[in-house]
Amino acid sequence: MMKRHILTILLVLGSASLWAEGSNFEGLQLSSAPVNVNDMASIKRGAKFFAGNCSSCHTLTYLRYDKVAKEAGIPTDNKPISINGVTPPDLSLEADARGVDWIYTYLQSFYKDPSTPSGVNNLIFPGTAMPAILAPYQGEQVLVEKPVYDLLHEVQWYDLVKPVKQGSMKPEEFEQAVNDLVNFLAYAAEPFRAEQERIGFWVLGFLVVLFVLMYLLKKEYWKDVEKNQE
């Protein structure tokens, strides 16, 4: 477990210089990813989506052997490739390193930008080297000229862009696909999280029962002590 935490820290530090963070859009808020580590159907769909769209560039080095990944056809021994001189990060611990909200927002907030080598850019990751591999599903987006901010001068990613070309998926279908993918990445980072939470509830229940028993035992013990003092 300690090794995984150390790897997470190293991935954050190691990827920061190549995949620079920092949005150019002041007040941009991350969308909340509806992750559910107990939804195995969603996780399996996300694994298949990863196998078909992400595994050719990204690795899952620290997910050594997993039934879900194997059934989806995700290789665990492939080597990372270089895109425009940048090596895409390993995604085994990306959900821990970046956070699921960051990934969820990032995958949906690509927009057309002719000034970049790939022809696209990203709202929360300016200058990203990742091409718009999800554009065939989502469609194409462009920046809104005059976005509307709320009273706190905050804005959501979908208020900064507008669709100009429909993809093969409807917006709700694409959102679900991204949700499944993020769900799988959260599972990949902590494959035993659901089991740990389940065991944790049993442990807490046991401690509550033990506390009650110890409290009753204490009362009974001190009752006898008080009688002897009298």
Short mmCIF file of C-alpha atoms in Angstrom, two decimals:
data_model
loop_
_atom_site.label_atom_id
_atom_site.label_comp_id
_atom_site.label_asym_id
_atom_site.label_seq_id
_atom_site.Cartn_x
_atom_site.Cartn_y
_atom_site.Cartn_z
CA MET A 1 0.00 0.00 0.00
CA MET A 2 2.83 2.39 0.89
CA LYS A 3 4.47 1.64 -2.47
CA ARG A 4 1.29 2.66 -4.32
CA HIS A 5 1.15 5.97 -2.41
CA ILE A 6 4.79 6.70 -3.25
CA LEU A 7 4.12 5.90 -6.93
CA THR A 8 1.14 8.25 -6.90
CA ILE A 9 3.29 11.12 -5.61
CA LEU A 10 5.99 10.41 -8.17
CA LEU A 11 3.46 10.36 -11.00
CA VAL A 12 2.11 13.75 -9.97
CA LEU A 13 5.58 15.26 -9.80
CA GLY A 14 6.86 13.50 -12.89
CA SER A 15 3.99 14.41 -15.17
CA ALA A 16 3.69 18.05 -14.11
CA SER A 17 6.46 19.30 -16.38
CA LEU A 18 5.32 17.42 -19.50
CA TRP A 19 1.56 17.68 -19.08
CA ALA A 20 1.41 21.15 -17.59
CA GLU A 21 -1.61 22.06 -15.53
CA GLY A 22 -3.25 25.43 -15.01
CA SER A 23 -6.31 26.69 -16.80
CA ASN A 24 -6.26 29.95 -18.74
CA PHE A 25 -9.89 30.46 -17.79
CA GLU A 26 -10.28 32.17 -14.45
CA GLY A 27 -13.01 30.74 -12.23
CA LEU A 28 -13.33 27.48 -14.16
CA GLN A 29 -14.81 24.82 -11.87
CA LEU A 30 -14.32 21.06 -12.10
CA SER A 31 -17.46 19.02 -12.69
CA SER A 32 -18.28 16.40 -10.09
CA ALA A 33 -17.69 12.90 -11.44
CA PRO A 34 -20.55 10.53 -10.50
CA VAL A 35 -18.13 7.72 -9.64
CA ASN A 36 -19.52 4.56 -8.05
CA VAL A 37 -16.90 1.90 -7.32
CA ASN A 38 -19.68 -0.60 -6.58
CA ASP A 39 -21.14 -0.30 -10.10
CA MET A 40 -19.26 -3.16 -11.78
CA ALA A 41 -21.36 -2.87 -14.95
CA SER A 42 -20.14 0.71 -15.40
CA ILE A 43 -16.55 -0.28 -14.58
CA LYS A 44 -16.60 -3.08 -17.17
CA ARG A 45 -18.02 -0.72 -19.82
CA GLY A 46 -15.29 1.76 -18.95
CA ALA A 47 -12.65 -0.96 -19.29
CA LYS A 48 -13.89 -1.82 -22.79
CA PHE A 49 -13.90 1.86 -23.74
CA PHE A 50 -10.34 2.18 -22.45
CA ALA A 51 -9.25 -0.88 -24.43
CA GLY A 52 -10.69 0.52 -27.64
CA ASN A 53 -9.61 4.14 -27.32
CA CYS A 54 -6.85 4.61 -24.75
CA SER A 55 -4.69 1.49 -24.46
CA SER A 56 -2.80 2.15 -27.71
CA CYS A 57 -1.14 5.21 -26.12
CA HIS A 58 -1.60 4.90 -22.34
CA THR A 59 -0.30 2.11 -20.15
CA LEU A 60 -1.64 0.54 -16.97
CA THR A 61 1.71 -0.63 -15.67
CA TYR A 62 0.71 -0.93 -12.02
CA LEU A 63 -2.46 -2.86 -12.74
CA ARG A 64 -0.48 -6.08 -13.11
CA TYR A 65 -3.25 -8.63 -13.47
CA ASP A 66 -6.94 -7.98 -13.17
CA LYS A 67 -9.96 -9.95 -14.34
CA VAL A 68 -11.84 -6.85 -15.48
CA ALA A 69 -8.88 -5.60 -17.54
CA LYS A 70 -8.23 -9.05 -18.99
CA GLU A 71 -11.85 -9.55 -20.05
CA ALA A 72 -11.81 -6.12 -21.71
CA GLY A 73 -8.63 -6.98 -23.62
CA ILE A 74 -6.44 -4.35 -21.97
CA PRO A 75 -2.73 -5.22 -22.26
CA THR A 76 -0.70 -4.72 -19.08
CA ASP A 77 2.72 -5.18 -20.64
CA ASN A 78 2.60 -2.68 -23.53
CA LYS A 79 5.26 0.02 -23.77
CA PRO A 80 4.47 3.77 -23.72
CA ILE A 81 4.80 5.66 -26.98
CA SER A 82 5.78 9.25 -27.66
CA ILE A 83 3.35 11.82 -29.13
CA ASN A 84 4.97 15.02 -30.42
CA GLY A 85 7.92 14.34 -28.12
CA VAL A 86 5.69 13.76 -25.07
CA THR A 87 5.12 10.36 -23.46
CA PRO A 88 1.50 9.92 -22.37
CA PRO A 89 1.31 9.22 -18.62
CA ASP A 90 0.59 5.80 -17.21
CA LEU A 91 -3.02 5.81 -16.01
CA SER A 92 -2.83 3.13 -13.33
CA LEU A 93 -2.89 5.71 -10.51
CA GLU A 94 -4.12 8.74 -12.44
CA ALA A 95 -7.43 8.87 -10.54
CA ASP A 96 -5.47 9.22 -7.29
CA ALA A 97 -2.91 11.61 -8.74
CA ARG A 98 -5.28 14.00 -10.54
CA GLY A 99 -8.63 13.22 -8.96
CA VAL A 100 -11.71 11.83 -10.70
CA ASP A 101 -13.29 15.28 -11.09
CA TRP A 102 -10.23 16.53 -12.98
CA ILE A 103 -10.24 13.56 -15.39
CA TYR A 104 -14.01 13.78 -15.87
CA THR A 105 -13.80 17.48 -16.76
CA TYR A 106 -10.67 17.12 -18.87
CA LEU A 107 -12.10 14.43 -21.14
CA GLN A 108 -15.15 16.54 -21.97
CA SER A 109 -13.55 19.96 -22.39
CA PHE A 110 -11.56 19.72 -25.64
CA TYR A 111 -12.13 22.46 -28.19
CA LYS A 112 -10.83 23.36 -31.66
CA ASP A 113 -7.63 25.40 -31.66
CA PRO A 114 -5.79 25.74 -35.01
CA SER A 115 -2.75 27.19 -33.23
CA THR A 116 -1.81 23.84 -31.66
CA PRO A 117 -0.06 20.92 -33.45
CA SER A 118 -3.06 18.66 -32.88
CA GLY A 119 -5.64 21.30 -33.83
CA VAL A 120 -7.33 21.08 -30.43
CA ASN A 121 -6.79 22.40 -26.92
CA ASN A 122 -8.25 21.78 -23.49
CA LEU A 123 -9.92 24.14 -21.03
CA ILE A 124 -8.26 22.83 -17.86
CA PHE A 125 -5.04 21.61 -19.50
CA PRO A 126 -3.81 24.27 -21.95
CA GLY A 127 -1.29 22.97 -24.45
CA THR A 128 -2.10 19.33 -23.83
CA ALA A 129 -0.33 16.92 -26.19
CA MET A 130 -3.30 14.57 -26.24
CA PRO A 131 -5.22 14.66 -29.54
CA ALA A 132 -9.01 14.78 -29.54
CA ILE A 133 -9.45 11.03 -29.76
CA LEU A 134 -12.93 11.32 -28.28
CA ALA A 135 -14.12 13.89 -30.82
CA PRO A 136 -15.65 11.21 -33.08
CA TYR A 137 -17.99 10.37 -30.19
CA GLN A 138 -18.51 13.82 -28.66
CA GLY A 139 -18.29 15.95 -31.78
CA GLU A 140 -16.37 19.21 -32.18
CA GLN A 141 -16.53 22.21 -29.85
CA VAL A 142 -15.35 25.82 -30.12
CA LEU A 143 -14.88 28.50 -27.49
CA VAL A 144 -17.77 30.77 -26.60
CA GLU A 145 -16.92 34.39 -27.31
CA LYS A 146 -18.63 35.84 -24.24
CA PRO A 147 -19.12 33.17 -21.54
CA VAL A 148 -21.54 33.87 -18.70
CA TYR A 149 -20.07 33.77 -15.18
CA ASP A 150 -22.10 33.43 -11.99
CA LEU A 151 -22.12 35.89 -9.08
CA LEU A 152 -18.96 34.33 -7.65
CA HIS A 153 -17.22 34.74 -11.03
CA GLU A 154 -17.17 30.98 -11.49
CA VAL A 155 -18.01 29.06 -14.64
CA GLN A 156 -18.47 25.45 -15.72
CA TRP A 157 -16.62 23.97 -18.71
CA TYR A 158 -19.82 23.54 -20.72
CA ASP A 159 -20.50 27.28 -20.48
CA LEU A 160 -17.15 28.06 -22.12
CA VAL A 161 -17.65 25.95 -25.27
CA LYS A 162 -20.38 25.25 -27.78
CA PRO A 163 -20.82 22.28 -30.14
CA VAL A 164 -20.36 22.90 -33.85
CA LYS A 165 -20.40 19.31 -35.09
CA GLN A 166 -22.35 16.34 -33.77
CA GLY A 167 -20.45 13.15 -32.94
CA SER A 168 -21.65 9.57 -33.16
CA MET A 169 -23.01 9.75 -29.60
CA LYS A 170 -25.73 11.94 -28.19
CA PRO A 171 -24.52 14.26 -25.39
CA GLU A 172 -26.02 12.08 -22.67
CA GLU A 173 -24.48 8.96 -24.22
CA PHE A 174 -21.04 10.55 -24.37
CA GLU A 175 -21.35 11.76 -20.79
CA GLN A 176 -22.18 8.21 -19.71
CA ALA A 177 -19.21 6.83 -21.66
CA VAL A 178 -16.88 9.30 -19.92
CA ASN A 179 -18.46 8.44 -16.59
CA ASP A 180 -17.81 4.73 -17.23
CA LEU A 181 -14.21 5.43 -18.22
CA VAL A 182 -13.53 7.53 -15.12
CA ASN A 183 -15.23 4.86 -13.02
CA PHE A 184 -12.82 2.29 -14.44
CA LEU A 185 -9.79 4.52 -13.79
CA ALA A 186 -10.95 5.01 -10.20
CA TYR A 187 -11.26 1.24 -9.91
CA ALA A 188 -7.79 0.76 -11.48
CA ALA A 189 -6.24 3.10 -8.90
CA GLU A 190 -7.96 1.36 -5.98
CA PRO A 191 -9.30 -2.04 -7.10
CA PHE A 192 -10.07 -3.11 -3.54
CA ARG A 193 -11.75 0.10 -2.45
CA ALA A 194 -15.28 -1.33 -2.50
CA GLU A 195 -14.18 -4.32 -0.46
CA GLN A 196 -12.30 -2.08 1.98
CA GLU A 197 -15.39 0.10 2.46
CA ARG A 198 -17.52 -2.99 3.05
CA ILE A 199 -15.07 -4.34 5.62
CA GLY A 200 -14.80 -0.88 7.16
CA PHE A 201 -18.54 -0.79 7.94
CA TRP A 202 -18.28 -4.17 9.67
CA VAL A 203 -15.30 -2.94 11.70
CA LEU A 204 -17.16 0.23 12.74
CA GLY A 205 -20.20 -1.86 13.68
CA PHE A 206 -18.02 -4.16 15.76
CA LEU A 207 -16.41 -1.20 17.54
CA VAL A 208 -19.83 0.28 18.35
CA VAL A 209 -21.02 -3.02 19.86
CA LEU A 210 -17.73 -3.39 21.74
CA PHE A 211 -18.06 0.15 23.10
CA VAL A 212 -21.56 -0.58 24.40
CA LEU A 213 -20.42 -3.82 26.05
CA MET A 214 -17.39 -2.15 27.63
CA TYR A 215 -19.56 0.70 28.90
CA LEU A 216 -22.01 -1.73 30.52
CA LEU A 217 -19.11 -3.71 31.97
CA LYS A 218 -17.61 -0.51 33.40
CA LYS A 219 -20.92 0.44 35.02
CA GLU A 220 -21.26 -3.02 36.55
CA TYR A 221 -17.67 -2.96 37.79
CA TRP A 222 -17.94 0.48 39.39
CA LYS A 223 -21.26 -0.50 40.99
CA ASP A 224 -19.42 -3.17 42.97
CA VAL A 225 -16.56 -0.77 43.75
CA GLU A 226 -18.95 1.84 45.12
CA LYS A 227 -20.71 -0.80 47.31
CA ASN A 228 -17.40 -1.90 48.80
CA GLN A 229 -16.46 1.71 49.57
CA GLU A 230 -19.70 2.17 51.50
#
